[in-house]
Amino acid sequence: MDNLLKNTLEKIETEAGHSHLNLKESCREAIVKIERLSREDEPLNGDNDERNDLFEPLLLACKTEDFTILQLALDAISKLCAHSYFLDKVLDDSVALNNEYASDKKKTFADLVVQTVCSCSLDTPQVQLQVIQALLTLITSSTLAVHDFSLLNAVRTIYTVHLSTQSPVNKLTARASLQQL
């Protein structure tokens, strides 16, 4: 999975070019970290936050309006979550989440991932389909617990795709995803 993430980050870095310098720098830092750990024969393990730290470039990629970068990031998030790459943990207070229904409950890494995927631009049918796929993978993940506002946000995003898409495939996929949830 480290190779999948490294290859994806290299592609995102190439696509970012000069228009997304923060993204390009974040990808470079994550690639260097993966390479350093692989040279030391130290696989990224669950005893620390190294895996979750590598999520930052994917988060930045999801904030772009670039169709290619967005697709690469969503595909990587979906695959990494499907293979239990990320581990859920409580985030510290410095991580700001856009939570309309704020509560006293601590926010988790799963909340951050769901918010990132839900905030993607749903302009194209391909991105809509990947958002549905990523959210369904996240919700059914064995290592990331999606509850409360994050679950509501995921369901709302899938429902929005169902209502607004012109693609019959996306409409059917969204409806089936909602039924599965």
Short mmCIF file of C-alpha atoms in Angstrom, two decimals:
data_model
loop_
_atom_site.label_atom_id
_atom_site.label_comp_id
_atom_site.label_asym_id
_atom_site.label_seq_id
_atom_site.Cartn_x
_atom_site.Cartn_y
_atom_site.Cartn_z
CA MET A 1 0.00 0.00 0.00
CA ASP A 2 2.96 2.30 0.57
CA ASN A 3 3.85 1.91 -3.11
CA LEU A 4 0.29 2.74 -4.17
CA LEU A 5 0.36 5.90 -2.08
CA LYS A 6 3.83 6.85 -3.30
CA ASN A 7 2.89 6.35 -6.96
CA THR A 8 -0.33 8.34 -6.52
CA LEU A 9 1.50 11.18 -4.78
CA GLU A 10 4.08 11.27 -7.59
CA LYS A 11 1.28 11.55 -10.17
CA ILE A 12 -0.46 14.27 -8.17
CA GLU A 13 2.82 16.14 -7.78
CA THR A 14 3.36 16.01 -11.55
CA GLU A 15 -0.20 17.17 -12.28
CA ALA A 16 0.01 19.96 -9.70
CA GLY A 17 2.73 21.76 -11.63
CA HIS A 18 3.18 25.43 -10.77
CA SER A 19 -0.48 26.14 -10.12
CA HIS A 20 -0.70 24.27 -6.79
CA LEU A 21 2.63 24.84 -5.03
CA ASN A 22 1.39 23.88 -1.52
CA LEU A 23 0.06 20.60 -2.87
CA LYS A 24 3.27 19.91 -4.76
CA GLU A 25 5.38 20.58 -1.65
CA SER A 26 3.15 18.42 0.55
CA CYS A 27 3.39 15.54 -1.95
CA ARG A 28 7.16 15.85 -2.08
CA GLU A 29 7.43 15.75 1.74
CA ALA A 30 5.19 12.68 1.95
CA ILE A 31 7.14 10.88 -0.81
CA VAL A 32 10.43 11.60 0.97
CA LYS A 33 8.98 10.27 4.22
CA ILE A 34 7.77 7.06 2.54
CA GLU A 35 11.16 6.56 0.86
CA ARG A 36 13.04 7.21 4.10
CA LEU A 37 10.96 4.71 6.01
CA SER A 38 11.27 2.08 3.27
CA ARG A 39 15.09 2.48 3.20
CA GLU A 40 15.18 1.96 6.95
CA ASP A 41 13.08 -1.19 6.48
CA GLU A 42 10.58 0.38 8.81
CA PRO A 43 7.15 -0.20 7.37
CA LEU A 44 4.51 2.31 8.33
CA ASN A 45 2.77 0.65 11.24
CA GLY A 46 -0.17 1.24 13.50
CA ASP A 47 1.88 2.17 16.57
CA ASN A 48 2.23 5.77 15.45
CA ASP A 49 0.52 8.44 13.41
CA GLU A 50 2.77 8.16 10.35
CA ARG A 51 0.08 6.74 8.09
CA ASN A 52 -2.44 9.40 9.00
CA ASP A 53 0.19 12.13 8.53
CA LEU A 54 0.46 11.05 4.90
CA PHE A 55 -3.18 12.04 4.38
CA GLU A 56 -2.38 15.77 4.12
CA PRO A 57 -1.47 15.77 0.40
CA LEU A 58 -4.68 13.88 -0.39
CA LEU A 59 -6.65 16.43 1.62
CA LEU A 60 -5.05 19.30 -0.30
CA ALA A 61 -5.65 17.48 -3.59
CA CYS A 62 -9.36 17.17 -2.80
CA LYS A 63 -9.55 20.92 -2.26
CA THR A 64 -8.38 21.66 -5.79
CA GLU A 65 -10.76 22.16 -8.69
CA ASP A 66 -8.47 20.18 -11.00
CA PHE A 67 -10.40 17.18 -12.31
CA THR A 68 -7.34 14.92 -12.77
CA ILE A 69 -5.86 15.67 -9.34
CA LEU A 70 -9.24 15.17 -7.71
CA GLN A 71 -9.75 11.81 -9.38
CA LEU A 72 -6.29 10.59 -8.34
CA ALA A 73 -6.85 11.65 -4.73
CA LEU A 74 -10.34 10.10 -4.45
CA ASP A 75 -9.15 6.85 -6.00
CA ALA A 76 -6.24 6.66 -3.55
CA ILE A 77 -8.45 7.46 -0.54
CA SER A 78 -10.90 4.76 -1.56
CA LYS A 79 -8.22 2.11 -2.08
CA LEU A 80 -6.29 2.97 1.09
CA CYS A 81 -9.46 2.87 3.21
CA ALA A 82 -10.53 -0.41 1.62
CA HIS A 83 -7.20 -1.93 2.66
CA SER A 84 -7.36 -0.50 6.21
CA TYR A 85 -4.32 1.70 5.63
CA PHE A 86 -5.50 4.59 7.81
CA LEU A 87 -6.16 4.16 11.49
CA ASP A 88 -8.86 5.99 13.38
CA LYS A 89 -7.80 8.22 16.26
CA VAL A 90 -9.09 11.24 18.09
CA LEU A 91 -7.79 14.46 16.59
CA ASP A 92 -6.37 17.22 18.73
CA ASP A 93 -8.18 20.54 19.01
CA SER A 94 -5.88 22.21 16.46
CA VAL A 95 -7.62 20.37 13.60
CA ALA A 96 -10.60 22.44 12.55
CA LEU A 97 -13.53 20.57 11.12
CA ASN A 98 -16.47 22.22 9.44
CA ASN A 99 -19.09 20.80 11.75
CA GLU A 100 -22.48 22.50 11.57
CA TYR A 101 -23.78 20.28 14.33
CA ALA A 102 -20.96 20.82 16.79
CA SER A 103 -20.99 18.70 19.89
CA ASP A 104 -18.72 18.00 22.80
CA LYS A 105 -17.69 14.74 21.19
CA LYS A 106 -14.07 14.61 20.07
CA LYS A 107 -13.52 14.54 16.33
CA THR A 108 -11.77 11.57 14.80
CA PHE A 109 -9.57 10.96 11.78
CA ALA A 110 -12.57 9.29 10.12
CA ASP A 111 -14.48 12.58 10.48
CA LEU A 112 -11.67 14.40 8.69
CA VAL A 113 -11.59 11.89 5.82
CA VAL A 114 -15.38 11.98 5.37
CA GLN A 115 -15.40 15.79 5.43
CA THR A 116 -12.60 15.86 2.86
CA VAL A 117 -14.43 13.55 0.46
CA CYS A 118 -17.78 15.31 0.96
CA SER A 119 -16.25 18.70 0.24
CA CYS A 120 -15.05 17.67 -3.23
CA SER A 121 -16.52 19.46 -6.20
CA LEU A 122 -19.27 17.32 -7.76
CA ASP A 123 -19.09 18.93 -11.19
CA THR A 124 -18.38 15.87 -13.32
CA PRO A 125 -20.00 12.43 -13.44
CA GLN A 126 -16.62 10.71 -12.94
CA VAL A 127 -15.94 12.62 -9.71
CA GLN A 128 -19.50 12.00 -8.51
CA LEU A 129 -19.03 8.27 -8.97
CA GLN A 130 -15.69 8.29 -7.16
CA VAL A 131 -17.15 10.29 -4.27
CA ILE A 132 -19.92 7.71 -3.90
CA GLN A 133 -17.37 4.89 -4.03
CA ALA A 134 -15.06 6.55 -1.50
CA LEU A 135 -17.87 7.31 0.94
CA LEU A 136 -19.28 3.81 0.74
CA THR A 137 -15.80 2.39 1.35
CA LEU A 138 -15.26 4.73 4.29
CA ILE A 139 -18.57 3.92 5.93
CA THR A 140 -18.01 0.17 5.63
CA SER A 141 -14.34 0.33 6.65
CA SER A 142 -13.28 -1.85 9.55
CA THR A 143 -10.66 0.61 10.81
CA LEU A 144 -12.46 3.94 10.45
CA ALA A 145 -15.63 4.41 12.48
CA VAL A 146 -18.02 6.81 10.76
CA HIS A 147 -20.79 8.01 13.08
CA ASP A 148 -22.96 11.00 13.94
CA PHE A 149 -22.43 14.12 11.81
CA SER A 150 -19.94 12.40 9.51
CA LEU A 151 -22.41 9.65 8.65
CA LEU A 152 -25.13 12.23 8.08
CA ASN A 153 -22.78 14.26 5.88
CA ALA A 154 -21.89 11.17 3.81
CA VAL A 155 -25.54 10.21 3.32
CA ARG A 156 -26.43 13.80 2.42
CA THR A 157 -23.62 13.96 -0.16
CA ILE A 158 -24.69 10.70 -1.79
CA TYR A 159 -28.30 11.92 -1.81
CA THR A 160 -27.20 15.19 -3.41
CA VAL A 161 -25.49 13.22 -6.18
CA HIS A 162 -28.65 11.15 -6.61
CA LEU A 163 -30.79 14.27 -7.00
CA SER A 164 -28.48 16.40 -9.11
CA THR A 165 -26.70 14.02 -11.47
CA GLN A 166 -27.61 13.74 -15.12
CA SER A 167 -25.89 10.35 -15.37
CA PRO A 168 -28.26 7.37 -15.05
CA VAL A 169 -25.36 5.21 -13.84
CA ASN A 170 -24.55 7.66 -11.03
CA LYS A 171 -28.22 7.99 -10.10
CA LEU A 172 -28.58 4.21 -9.85
CA THR A 173 -25.30 3.84 -7.96
CA ALA A 174 -26.26 6.58 -5.50
CA ARG A 175 -29.67 5.01 -4.91
CA ALA A 176 -28.15 1.55 -4.36
CA SER A 177 -25.55 3.05 -1.99
CA LEU A 178 -28.26 4.77 0.03
CA GLN A 179 -30.21 1.51 0.24
CA GLN A 180 -27.09 -0.31 1.37
CA LEU A 181 -26.48 2.23 4.11
#
